[in-house]
Short mmCIF file of C-alpha atoms in Angstrom, two decimals:
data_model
loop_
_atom_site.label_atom_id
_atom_site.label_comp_id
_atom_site.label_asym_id
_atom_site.label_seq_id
_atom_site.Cartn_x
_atom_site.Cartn_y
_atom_site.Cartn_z
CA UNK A 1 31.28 -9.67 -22.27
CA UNK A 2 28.84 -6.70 -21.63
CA UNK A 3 29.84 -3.88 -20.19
CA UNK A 4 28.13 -1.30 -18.45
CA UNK A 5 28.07 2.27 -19.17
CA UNK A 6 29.01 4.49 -16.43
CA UNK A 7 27.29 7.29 -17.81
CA UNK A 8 24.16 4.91 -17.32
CA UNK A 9 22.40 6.12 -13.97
CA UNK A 10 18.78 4.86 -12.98
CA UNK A 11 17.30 7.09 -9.79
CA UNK A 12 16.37 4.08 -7.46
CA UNK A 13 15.17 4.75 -3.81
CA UNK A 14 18.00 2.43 -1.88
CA UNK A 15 17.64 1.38 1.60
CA UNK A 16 20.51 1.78 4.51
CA UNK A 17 22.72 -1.34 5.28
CA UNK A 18 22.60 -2.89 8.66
CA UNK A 19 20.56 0.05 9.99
CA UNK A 20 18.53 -1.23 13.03
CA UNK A 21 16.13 1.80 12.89
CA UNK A 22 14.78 0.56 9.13
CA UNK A 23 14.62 -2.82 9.61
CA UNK A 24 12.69 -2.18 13.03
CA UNK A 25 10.14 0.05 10.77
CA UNK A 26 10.26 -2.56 8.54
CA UNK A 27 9.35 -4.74 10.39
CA UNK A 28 6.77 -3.44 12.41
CA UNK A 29 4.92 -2.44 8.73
CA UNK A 30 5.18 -5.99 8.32
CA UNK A 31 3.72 -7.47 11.17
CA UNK A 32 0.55 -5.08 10.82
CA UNK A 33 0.25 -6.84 6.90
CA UNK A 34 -0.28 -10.26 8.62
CA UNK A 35 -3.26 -8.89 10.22
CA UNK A 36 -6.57 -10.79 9.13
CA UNK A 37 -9.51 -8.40 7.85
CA UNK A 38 -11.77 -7.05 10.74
CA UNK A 39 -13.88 -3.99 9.37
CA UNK A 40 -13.79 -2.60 13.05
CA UNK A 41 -9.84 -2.38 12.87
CA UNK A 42 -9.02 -1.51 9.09
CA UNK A 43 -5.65 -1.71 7.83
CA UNK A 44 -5.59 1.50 5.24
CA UNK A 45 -2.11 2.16 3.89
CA UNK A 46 -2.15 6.40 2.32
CA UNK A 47 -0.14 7.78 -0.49
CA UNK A 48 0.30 10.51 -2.84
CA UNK A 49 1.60 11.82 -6.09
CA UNK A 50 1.61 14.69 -7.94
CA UNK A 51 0.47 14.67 -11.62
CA UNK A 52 1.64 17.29 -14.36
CA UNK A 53 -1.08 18.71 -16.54
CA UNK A 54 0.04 19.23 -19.64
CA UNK A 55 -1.87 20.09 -23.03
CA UNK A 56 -0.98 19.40 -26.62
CA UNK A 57 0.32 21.99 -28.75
CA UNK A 58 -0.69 20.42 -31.83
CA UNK A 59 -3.90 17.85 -32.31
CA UNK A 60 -2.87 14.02 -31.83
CA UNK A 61 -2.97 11.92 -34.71
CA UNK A 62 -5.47 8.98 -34.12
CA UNK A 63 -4.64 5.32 -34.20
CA UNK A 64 -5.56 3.70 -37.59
CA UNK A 65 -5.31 0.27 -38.84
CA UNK A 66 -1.70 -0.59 -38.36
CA UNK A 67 -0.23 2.63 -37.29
CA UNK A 68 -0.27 3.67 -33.86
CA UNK A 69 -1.61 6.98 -32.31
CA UNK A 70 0.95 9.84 -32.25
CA UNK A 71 1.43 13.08 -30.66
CA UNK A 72 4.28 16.05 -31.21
CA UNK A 73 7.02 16.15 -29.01
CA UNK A 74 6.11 19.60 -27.81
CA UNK A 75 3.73 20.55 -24.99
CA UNK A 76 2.89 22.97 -22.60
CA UNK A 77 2.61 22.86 -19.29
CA UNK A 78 -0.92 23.57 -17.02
CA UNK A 79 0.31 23.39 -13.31
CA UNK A 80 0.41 20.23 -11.07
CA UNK A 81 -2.36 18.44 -9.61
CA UNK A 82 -1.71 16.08 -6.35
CA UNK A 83 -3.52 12.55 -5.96
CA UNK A 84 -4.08 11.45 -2.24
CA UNK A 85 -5.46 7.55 -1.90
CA UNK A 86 -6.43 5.68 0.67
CA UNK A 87 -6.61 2.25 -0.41
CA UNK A 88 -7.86 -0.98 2.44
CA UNK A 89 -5.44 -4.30 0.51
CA UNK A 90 -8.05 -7.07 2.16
CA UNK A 91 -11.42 -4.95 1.78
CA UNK A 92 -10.15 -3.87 -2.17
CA UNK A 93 -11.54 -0.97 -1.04
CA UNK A 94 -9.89 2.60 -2.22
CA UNK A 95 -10.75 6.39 -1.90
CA UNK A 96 -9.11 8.99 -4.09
CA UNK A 97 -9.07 12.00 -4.00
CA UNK A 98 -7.58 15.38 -6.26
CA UNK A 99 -6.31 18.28 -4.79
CA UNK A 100 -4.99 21.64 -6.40
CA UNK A 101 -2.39 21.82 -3.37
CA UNK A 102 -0.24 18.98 -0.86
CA UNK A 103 -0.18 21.34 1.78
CA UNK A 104 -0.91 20.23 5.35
CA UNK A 105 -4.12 21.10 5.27
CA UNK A 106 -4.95 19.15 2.25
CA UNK A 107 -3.81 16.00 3.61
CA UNK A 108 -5.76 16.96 7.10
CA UNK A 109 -9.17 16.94 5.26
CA UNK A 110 -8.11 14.03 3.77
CA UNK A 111 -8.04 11.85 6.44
CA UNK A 112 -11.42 13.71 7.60
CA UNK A 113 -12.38 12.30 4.30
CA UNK A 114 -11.00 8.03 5.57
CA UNK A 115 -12.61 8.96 9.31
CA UNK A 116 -16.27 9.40 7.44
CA UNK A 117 -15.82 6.26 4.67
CA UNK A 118 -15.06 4.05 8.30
CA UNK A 119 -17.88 5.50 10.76
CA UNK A 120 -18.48 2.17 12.18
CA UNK A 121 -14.81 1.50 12.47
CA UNK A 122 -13.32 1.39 16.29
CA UNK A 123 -9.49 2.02 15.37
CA UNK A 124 -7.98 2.61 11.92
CA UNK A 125 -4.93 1.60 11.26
CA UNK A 126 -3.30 4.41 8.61
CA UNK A 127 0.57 3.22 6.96
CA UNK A 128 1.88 6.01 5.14
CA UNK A 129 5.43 7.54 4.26
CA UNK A 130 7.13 9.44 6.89
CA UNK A 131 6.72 13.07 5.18
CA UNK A 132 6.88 16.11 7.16
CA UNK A 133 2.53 16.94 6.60
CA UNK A 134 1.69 13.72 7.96
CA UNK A 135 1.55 13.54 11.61
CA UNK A 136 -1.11 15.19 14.46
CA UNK A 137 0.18 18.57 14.30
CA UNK A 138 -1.52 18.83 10.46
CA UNK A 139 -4.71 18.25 12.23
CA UNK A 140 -3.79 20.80 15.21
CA UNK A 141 -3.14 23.45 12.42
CA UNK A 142 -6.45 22.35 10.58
CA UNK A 143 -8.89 22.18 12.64
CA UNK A 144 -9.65 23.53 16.09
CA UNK A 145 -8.31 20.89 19.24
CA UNK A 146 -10.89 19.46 20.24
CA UNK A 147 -12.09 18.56 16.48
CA UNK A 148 -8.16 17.88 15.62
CA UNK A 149 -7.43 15.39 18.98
CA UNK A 150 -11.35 13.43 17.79
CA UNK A 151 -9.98 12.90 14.43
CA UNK A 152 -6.33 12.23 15.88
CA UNK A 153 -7.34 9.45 17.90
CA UNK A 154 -9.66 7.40 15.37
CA UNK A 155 -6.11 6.67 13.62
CA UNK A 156 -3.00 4.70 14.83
CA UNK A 157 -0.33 5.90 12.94
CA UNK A 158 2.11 3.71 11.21
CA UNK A 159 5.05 5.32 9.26
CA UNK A 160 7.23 3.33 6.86
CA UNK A 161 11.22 3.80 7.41
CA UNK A 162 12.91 6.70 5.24
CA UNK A 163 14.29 4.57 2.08
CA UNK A 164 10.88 2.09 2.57
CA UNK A 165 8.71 3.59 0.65
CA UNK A 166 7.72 0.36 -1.31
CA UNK A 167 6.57 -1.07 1.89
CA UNK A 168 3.66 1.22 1.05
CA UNK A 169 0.99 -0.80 -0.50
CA UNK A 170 -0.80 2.12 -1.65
CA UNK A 171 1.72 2.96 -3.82
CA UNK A 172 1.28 -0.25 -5.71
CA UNK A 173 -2.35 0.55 -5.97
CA UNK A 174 -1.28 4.71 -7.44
CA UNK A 175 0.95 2.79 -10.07
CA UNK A 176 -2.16 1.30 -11.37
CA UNK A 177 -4.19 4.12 -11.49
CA UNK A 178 -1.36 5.54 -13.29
CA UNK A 179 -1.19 3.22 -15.71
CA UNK A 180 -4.50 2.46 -16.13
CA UNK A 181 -6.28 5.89 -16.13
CA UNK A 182 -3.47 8.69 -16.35
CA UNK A 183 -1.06 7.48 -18.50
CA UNK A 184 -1.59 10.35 -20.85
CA UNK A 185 -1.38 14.28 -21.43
CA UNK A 186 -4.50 16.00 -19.15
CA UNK A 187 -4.63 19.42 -19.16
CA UNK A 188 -7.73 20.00 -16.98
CA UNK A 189 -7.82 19.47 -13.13
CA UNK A 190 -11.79 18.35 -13.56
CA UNK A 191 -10.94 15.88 -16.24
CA UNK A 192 -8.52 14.31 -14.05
CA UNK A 193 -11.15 14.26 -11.28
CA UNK A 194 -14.04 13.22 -13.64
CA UNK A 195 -11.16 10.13 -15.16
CA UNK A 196 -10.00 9.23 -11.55
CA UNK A 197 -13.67 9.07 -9.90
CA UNK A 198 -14.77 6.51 -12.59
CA UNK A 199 -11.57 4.56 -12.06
CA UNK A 200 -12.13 4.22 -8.36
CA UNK A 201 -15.73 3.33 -8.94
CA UNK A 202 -14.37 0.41 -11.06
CA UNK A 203 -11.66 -1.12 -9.00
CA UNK A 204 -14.48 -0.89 -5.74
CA UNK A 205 -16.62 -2.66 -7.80
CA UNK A 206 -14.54 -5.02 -8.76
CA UNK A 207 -13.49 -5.25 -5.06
CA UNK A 208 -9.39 -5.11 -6.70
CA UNK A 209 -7.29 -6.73 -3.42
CA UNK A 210 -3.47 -6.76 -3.09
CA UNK A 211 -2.56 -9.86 -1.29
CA UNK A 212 0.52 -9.03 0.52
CA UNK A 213 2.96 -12.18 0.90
CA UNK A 214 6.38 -10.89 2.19
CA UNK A 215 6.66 -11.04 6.18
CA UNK A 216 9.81 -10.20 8.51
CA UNK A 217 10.37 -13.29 8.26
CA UNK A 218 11.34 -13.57 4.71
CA UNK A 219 12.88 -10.37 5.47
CA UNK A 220 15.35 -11.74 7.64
CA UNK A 221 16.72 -13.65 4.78
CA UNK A 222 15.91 -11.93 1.34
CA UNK A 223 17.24 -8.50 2.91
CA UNK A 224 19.73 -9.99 5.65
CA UNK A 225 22.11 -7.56 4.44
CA UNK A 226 20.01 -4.67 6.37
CA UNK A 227 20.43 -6.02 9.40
CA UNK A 228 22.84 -5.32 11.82
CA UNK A 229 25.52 -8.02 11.98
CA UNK A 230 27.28 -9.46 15.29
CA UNK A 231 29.96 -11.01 16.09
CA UNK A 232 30.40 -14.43 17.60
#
């Protein structure tokens, strides 16, 4: 028999039980997924991460034949970077984009950043976490109104539920560029930039989808137990 070790702890983002608030966010995220592709309403789902730069203290040993490539324990640390991405799942179409800061007004010329790659768009469809920078008032506090309310209202807004983060497909798409492209130490903002801009270049080329296949429907059964419950 194995037995766990209750000193064994894994951070895990956990979802409410029978909470009809998430499962109505849920499920509303969802239903927008079904959607077919119609470059005049893009679905764009927005995310970001910050990434540590950090520099060796002592020069990496390279990879030879039969011995892997090593590096000393030790570091040192350069600041934080933060990595917004917009990423359209049917179009496998993504923009990144580094910042020094996440302040409001990062993320506000952000999405002035999505408005200009979907000029002939009528109505863009943004899902994104449920942080306290994203929403209209960023805008308000960026720009002047009139500038703020244009921008405001070439977006619906779509929030996943606090707890629902992995509903955000654009999070899928940062844990590749993770993994593919900044999976190591970088101690230079502009080499992250330079890395990044070539990595976007490549997955637009390569027109790199995520086919989305889990619906409210399945929902309702794989995660009954966040549902509210009645009685007979």
């Amino acid at each position: 028999m194995v037995r766990s070790d209750p000193k064994e702890s894994k951070g895990w983002v956990i979802p409410p039980e029978q909470n009809g608030n998430f499962v109505a966010h849920m499920e509303h995220v969802l239903d927008i997924y079904k959607r077919s592709f119609d470059p005049l309403y893009p679905v764009v789902c927005m995310d970001e991460s910050p990434k540590q730069l950090i520099s060796e203290k002592r020069t990496p040993i390279k990879a030879s034949p039969g011995k892997p490539a090593r590096h000393d324990y030790e570091y040192k640390r350069c600041g934080v970077c933060n990595i917004f991405i917009a990423f359209e799942p049917l179009a496998g179409k993504r923009l990144v984009k580094i910042t020094e800061r996440k302040t409001k007004q990062d993320w506000a010329f952000f999405l002035k950043d999505i408005d200009e790659q979907y000029q002939e768009a009528k109505k863009i469809t943004l899902v994104m976490d449920n942080l306290n920078t994203h929403g209209p008032g960023s805008l308000y506090d960026t720009f002047p109104p009139d500038q703020a309310k244009s921008l405001w209202d070439r977006f619906d807004f779509v929030y996943t539920p606090k707890h629902g983060s992995w509903l955000n497909i654009a999070e899928i798409e940062l844990n590749v560029l993770h993994g593919q492209c900044l999976n190591r130490r970088i101690d230079d903002i502009e080499i992250v930039r330079k890395e990044v801009s070539a990595w976007q270049n490549m997955r637009n080329n390569n027109t790199a989808q995520v086919n989305w296949q889990f619906t409210a429907e399945n929902a309702r059964v794989k995660l009954h137990r966040l549902y509210p419950t009645f009685g007979d």
